[in-house]
PDB file of C-alpha atoms in Angstrom:
ATOM      1  CA  MET P   1      -8.600   7.227  28.416  1.00  0.00           C
ATOM      2  CA  PRO P   2     -10.406   4.416  27.385  1.00  0.00           C
ATOM      3  CA  GLY P   3     -12.508   4.818  24.364  1.00  0.00           C
ATOM      4  CA  LYS P   4     -10.490   7.982  22.718  1.00  0.00           C
ATOM      5  CA  THR P   5      -9.552   8.349  18.966  1.00  0.00           C
ATOM      6  CA  LEU P   6      -6.958  10.519  18.061  1.00  0.00           C
ATOM      7  CA  PRO P   7      -7.942  12.786  15.937  1.00  0.00           C
ATOM      8  CA  VAL P   8      -7.450  12.510  11.948  1.00  0.00           C
ATOM      9  CA  ASN P   9      -4.887  14.752   9.997  1.00  0.00           C
ATOM     10  CA  PRO P  10      -7.002  15.421   7.129  1.00  0.00           C
ATOM     11  CA  LYS P  11      -4.250  15.504   4.873  1.00  0.00           C
ATOM     12  CA  LEU P  12      -3.718  12.132   4.925  1.00  0.00           C
ATOM     13  CA  ALA P  13      -7.059  10.976   5.308  1.00  0.00           C
ATOM     14  CA  GLY P  14      -7.299  12.654   1.750  1.00  0.00           C
ATOM     15  CA  VAL P  15      -4.919  10.203   0.445  1.00  0.00           C
ATOM     16  CA  PRO P  16      -6.607   7.209  -0.669  1.00  0.00           C
ATOM     17  CA  ASP P  17      -5.193   4.064   1.555  1.00  0.00           C
ATOM     18  CA  VAL P  18      -5.332   2.246  -1.914  1.00  0.00           C
ATOM     19  CA  GLU P  19      -4.540   2.144  -5.294  1.00  0.00           C
ATOM     20  CA  ILE P  20      -3.894  -0.459  -7.660  1.00  0.00           C
ATOM     21  CA  GLY P  21      -5.210  -1.434 -11.322  1.00  0.00           C
ATOM     22  CA  GLY P  22      -5.696  -4.000 -14.061  1.00  0.00           C
ATOM     23  CA  THR P  23      -5.862  -7.627 -13.463  1.00  0.00           C
ATOM     24  CA  GLY P  24      -3.147  -9.887 -13.108  1.00  0.00           C
ATOM     25  CA  VAL P  25       0.115 -10.104 -11.718  1.00  0.00           C
ATOM     26  CA  PHE P  26       2.101  -6.641 -10.715  1.00  0.00           C
ATOM     27  CA  LYS P  27       3.901  -4.873  -8.926  1.00  0.00           C
ATOM     28  CA  TYR P  28       3.161  -2.853  -5.367  1.00  0.00           C
ATOM     29  CA  ILE P  29       4.900  -1.016  -2.343  1.00  0.00           C
ATOM     30  CA  LEU P  30       3.761  -0.092   0.951  1.00  0.00           C
ATOM     31  CA  CYS P  31       4.345   3.326   1.907  1.00  0.00           C
ATOM     32  CA  LYS P  32       4.293   4.916   5.468  1.00  0.00           C
ATOM     33  CA  ILE P  33       2.579   8.550   4.968  1.00  0.00           C
ATOM     34  CA  TYR P  34       3.023  11.574   7.530  1.00  0.00           C
ATOM     35  CA  GLU P  35       3.007  15.388   7.036  1.00  0.00           C
ATOM     36  CA  GLY P  36       5.937  17.304   7.293  1.00  0.00           C
ATOM     37  CA  ALA P  37       8.564  16.262  10.020  1.00  0.00           C
ATOM     38  CA  ASN P  38       5.918  14.671  12.482  1.00  0.00           C
ATOM     39  CA  THR P  39       6.620  11.124  11.639  1.00  0.00           C
ATOM     40  CA  THR P  40       4.370   9.689  14.581  1.00  0.00           C
ATOM     41  CA  ASP P  41       1.195  11.011  13.137  1.00  0.00           C
ATOM     42  CA  PHE P  42       1.130   8.827   9.782  1.00  0.00           C
ATOM     43  CA  LYS P  43      -0.258   5.795   7.819  1.00  0.00           C
ATOM     44  CA  TYR P  44       0.259   2.988   5.157  1.00  0.00           C
ATOM     45  CA  ILE P  45      -1.339   3.123   1.634  1.00  0.00           C
ATOM     46  CA  VAL P  46      -0.593   0.655  -0.952  1.00  0.00           C
ATOM     47  CA  ARG P  47       0.332   1.343  -4.793  1.00  0.00           C
ATOM     48  CA  GLY P  48       0.113  -1.218  -6.943  1.00  0.00           C
ATOM     49  CA  ALA P  49       0.903  -0.781 -11.432  1.00  0.00           C
ATOM     50  CA  PRO P  50       0.355  -2.918 -14.073  1.00  0.00           C
ATOM     51  CA  SER P  51       2.720  -0.665 -16.211  1.00  0.00           C
ATOM     52  CA  ALA P  52       5.658  -0.310 -13.382  1.00  0.00           C
ATOM     53  CA  GLU P  53       8.736  -2.060 -14.514  1.00  0.00           C
ATOM     54  CA  PHE P  54      10.129  -1.611 -10.935  1.00  0.00           C
ATOM     55  CA  HIS P  55       8.913  -0.996  -7.789  1.00  0.00           C
ATOM     56  CA  ALA P  56      11.218   2.720  -7.903  1.00  0.00           C
ATOM     57  CA  ASP P  57       8.670   3.684 -10.808  1.00  0.00           C
ATOM     58  CA  ILE P  58       5.749   3.290  -8.377  1.00  0.00           C
ATOM     59  CA  TYR P  59       7.469   5.283  -5.653  1.00  0.00           C
ATOM     60  CA  ASP P  60       8.687   7.858  -7.408  1.00  0.00           C
ATOM     61  CA  VAL P  61       5.051   8.703  -9.148  1.00  0.00           C
ATOM     62  CA  LEU P  62       3.672   8.944  -5.678  1.00  0.00           C
ATOM     63  CA  ASP P  63       6.421  10.571  -4.043  1.00  0.00           C
ATOM     64  CA  ALA P  64       6.135  13.337  -6.747  1.00  0.00           C
ATOM     65  CA  GLN P  65       2.273  13.668  -5.850  1.00  0.00           C
ATOM     66  CA  LEU P  66       2.355  14.007  -2.263  1.00  0.00           C
ATOM     67  CA  GLU P  67       5.296  16.270  -2.154  1.00  0.00           C
ATOM     68  CA  SER P  68       3.310  18.547  -3.601  1.00  0.00           C
ATOM     69  CA  GLU P  69       0.848  18.536  -0.913  1.00  0.00           C
ATOM     70  CA  GLY P  70       3.535  18.577   1.920  1.00  0.00           C
ATOM     71  CA  ILE P  71       2.765  14.732   2.571  1.00  0.00           C
ATOM     72  CA  MET P  72       6.205  12.687   2.716  1.00  0.00           C
ATOM     73  CA  CYS P  73       6.611   9.319   1.899  1.00  0.00           C
ATOM     74  CA  GLU P  74       8.764   6.277   3.143  1.00  0.00           C
ATOM     75  CA  CYS P  75       8.232   3.152   1.349  1.00  0.00           C
ATOM     76  CA  VAL P  76       8.764   0.542   3.410  1.00  0.00           C
ATOM     77  CA  GLY P  77       8.896  -2.572   1.549  1.00  0.00           C
ATOM     78  CA  GLY P  78       7.341  -4.083  -2.031  1.00  0.00           C
ATOM     79  CA  GLY P  79       6.446  -7.287  -3.377  1.00  0.00           C
ATOM     80  CA  LYS P  80       3.656  -8.143  -6.112  1.00  0.00           C
ATOM     81  CA  ILE P  81      -0.135  -8.600  -6.059  1.00  0.00           C
ATOM     82  CA  GLU P  82      -1.995 -10.997  -8.207  1.00  0.00           C
ATOM     83  CA  HIS P  83      -5.251  -9.428  -8.707  1.00  0.00           C
ATOM     84  CA  ASP P  84      -8.512 -10.534 -10.095  1.00  0.00           C
ATOM     85  CA  PRO P  85     -11.237  -8.895  -9.482  1.00  0.00           C
ATOM     86  CA  ASP P  86     -13.706 -11.339 -11.448  1.00  0.00           C
ATOM     87  CA  ALA P  87     -12.942 -13.807  -9.151  1.00  0.00           C
ATOM     88  CA  LYS P  88     -12.518 -11.515  -6.532  1.00  0.00           C
ATOM     89  CA  THR P  89      -9.486 -12.723  -5.087  1.00  0.00           C
ATOM     90  CA  ILE P  90      -6.171 -10.568  -4.269  1.00  0.00           C
ATOM     91  CA  ARG P  91      -2.738 -12.536  -3.840  1.00  0.00           C
ATOM     92  CA  ILE P  92       0.014 -10.712  -2.272  1.00  0.00           C
ATOM     93  CA  PHE P  93       3.548 -12.173  -2.327  1.00  0.00           C
ATOM     94  CA  GLY P  94       7.182 -11.933  -3.084  1.00  0.00           C
ATOM     95  CA  LYS P  95       9.557  -8.544  -2.475  1.00  0.00           C
ATOM     96  CA  SER P  96      11.192  -5.642  -4.140  1.00  0.00           C
ATOM     97  CA  GLN P  97      14.801  -6.224  -4.878  1.00  0.00           C
ATOM     98  CA  GLY P  98      15.428  -2.448  -4.205  1.00  0.00           C
ATOM     99  CA  TYR P  99      12.945  -2.017  -1.073  1.00  0.00           C
ATOM    100  CA  GLY P 100      13.072  -5.123   0.585  1.00  0.00           C
ATOM    101  CA  ARG P 101       9.588  -7.533   1.476  1.00  0.00           C
ATOM    102  CA  ALA P 102       6.868  -5.585   2.397  1.00  0.00           C
ATOM    103  CA  ASN P 103       4.742  -6.384   5.657  1.00  0.00           C
ATOM    104  CA  HIS P 104       2.265  -8.528   3.664  1.00  0.00           C
ATOM    105  CA  GLU P 105       0.110  -8.686   6.936  1.00  0.00           C
ATOM    106  CA  VAL P 106      -0.177  -4.981   6.774  1.00  0.00           C
ATOM    107  CA  SER P 107      -0.997  -4.541   3.264  1.00  0.00           C
ATOM    108  CA  MET P 108      -3.317  -7.210   3.438  1.00  0.00           C
ATOM    109  CA  GLN P 109      -5.439  -5.498   5.790  1.00  0.00           C
ATOM    110  CA  ILE P 110      -5.101  -2.395   3.905  1.00  0.00           C
ATOM    111  CA  LEU P 111      -6.493  -4.384   0.803  1.00  0.00           C
ATOM    112  CA  ARG P 112      -9.213  -6.644   3.036  1.00  0.00           C
ATOM    113  CA  ASP P 113     -10.723  -2.652   4.134  1.00  0.00           C
ATOM    114  CA  LYS P 114     -10.626  -1.573   0.716  1.00  0.00           C
ATOM    115  CA  PHE P 115     -12.374  -4.627  -1.085  1.00  0.00           C
ATOM    116  CA  PRO P 116     -14.567  -5.938   1.909  1.00  0.00           C
ATOM    117  CA  ALA P 117     -16.770  -8.286  -0.704  1.00  0.00           C
ATOM    118  CA  TYR P 118     -13.890  -9.809  -2.071  1.00  0.00           C
ATOM    119  CA  HIS P 119     -13.767 -14.027  -1.565  1.00  0.00           C
ATOM    120  CA  SER P 120     -10.008 -13.736  -0.990  1.00  0.00           C
ATOM    121  CA  VAL P 121      -7.327 -11.440   0.128  1.00  0.00           C
ATOM    122  CA  MET P 122      -4.383 -13.433   1.219  1.00  0.00           C
ATOM    123  CA  TRP P 123      -0.877 -13.379   1.380  1.00  0.00           C
ATOM    124  CA  THR P 124       2.347 -15.969   0.705  1.00  0.00           C
ATOM    125  CA  ASN P 125       6.150 -15.830   1.273  1.00  0.00           C
ATOM    126  CA  ASP P 126       6.268 -17.136  -2.284  1.00  0.00           C
TER     127      ASP P 126
END
């Protein structure tokens, strides 16, 4: 039916789309989250941490947090983010050795929605 919108799962809606911290270059992951075994009702989220040595460090913290809320988390890839909040720019690039390259285009759209006042949110295949 045209114009029909699907109801939003309140558990998934309660999970922030983006949590990245700091300035500079750091690792990030793109994850698909869903409730229980219902993998058809999902959303993608972006997480980045300047303190993470490995992409799995970010995933382990996120997975434990979401699991306690009954939300399943699947890492679909990773890379790096170069974040300059003063210049209002974000560059997404690279890949995770363990999870492979995230779909940077999906990550870019999520970050653009989170930071609409930024001058540039882009990705490259570097």
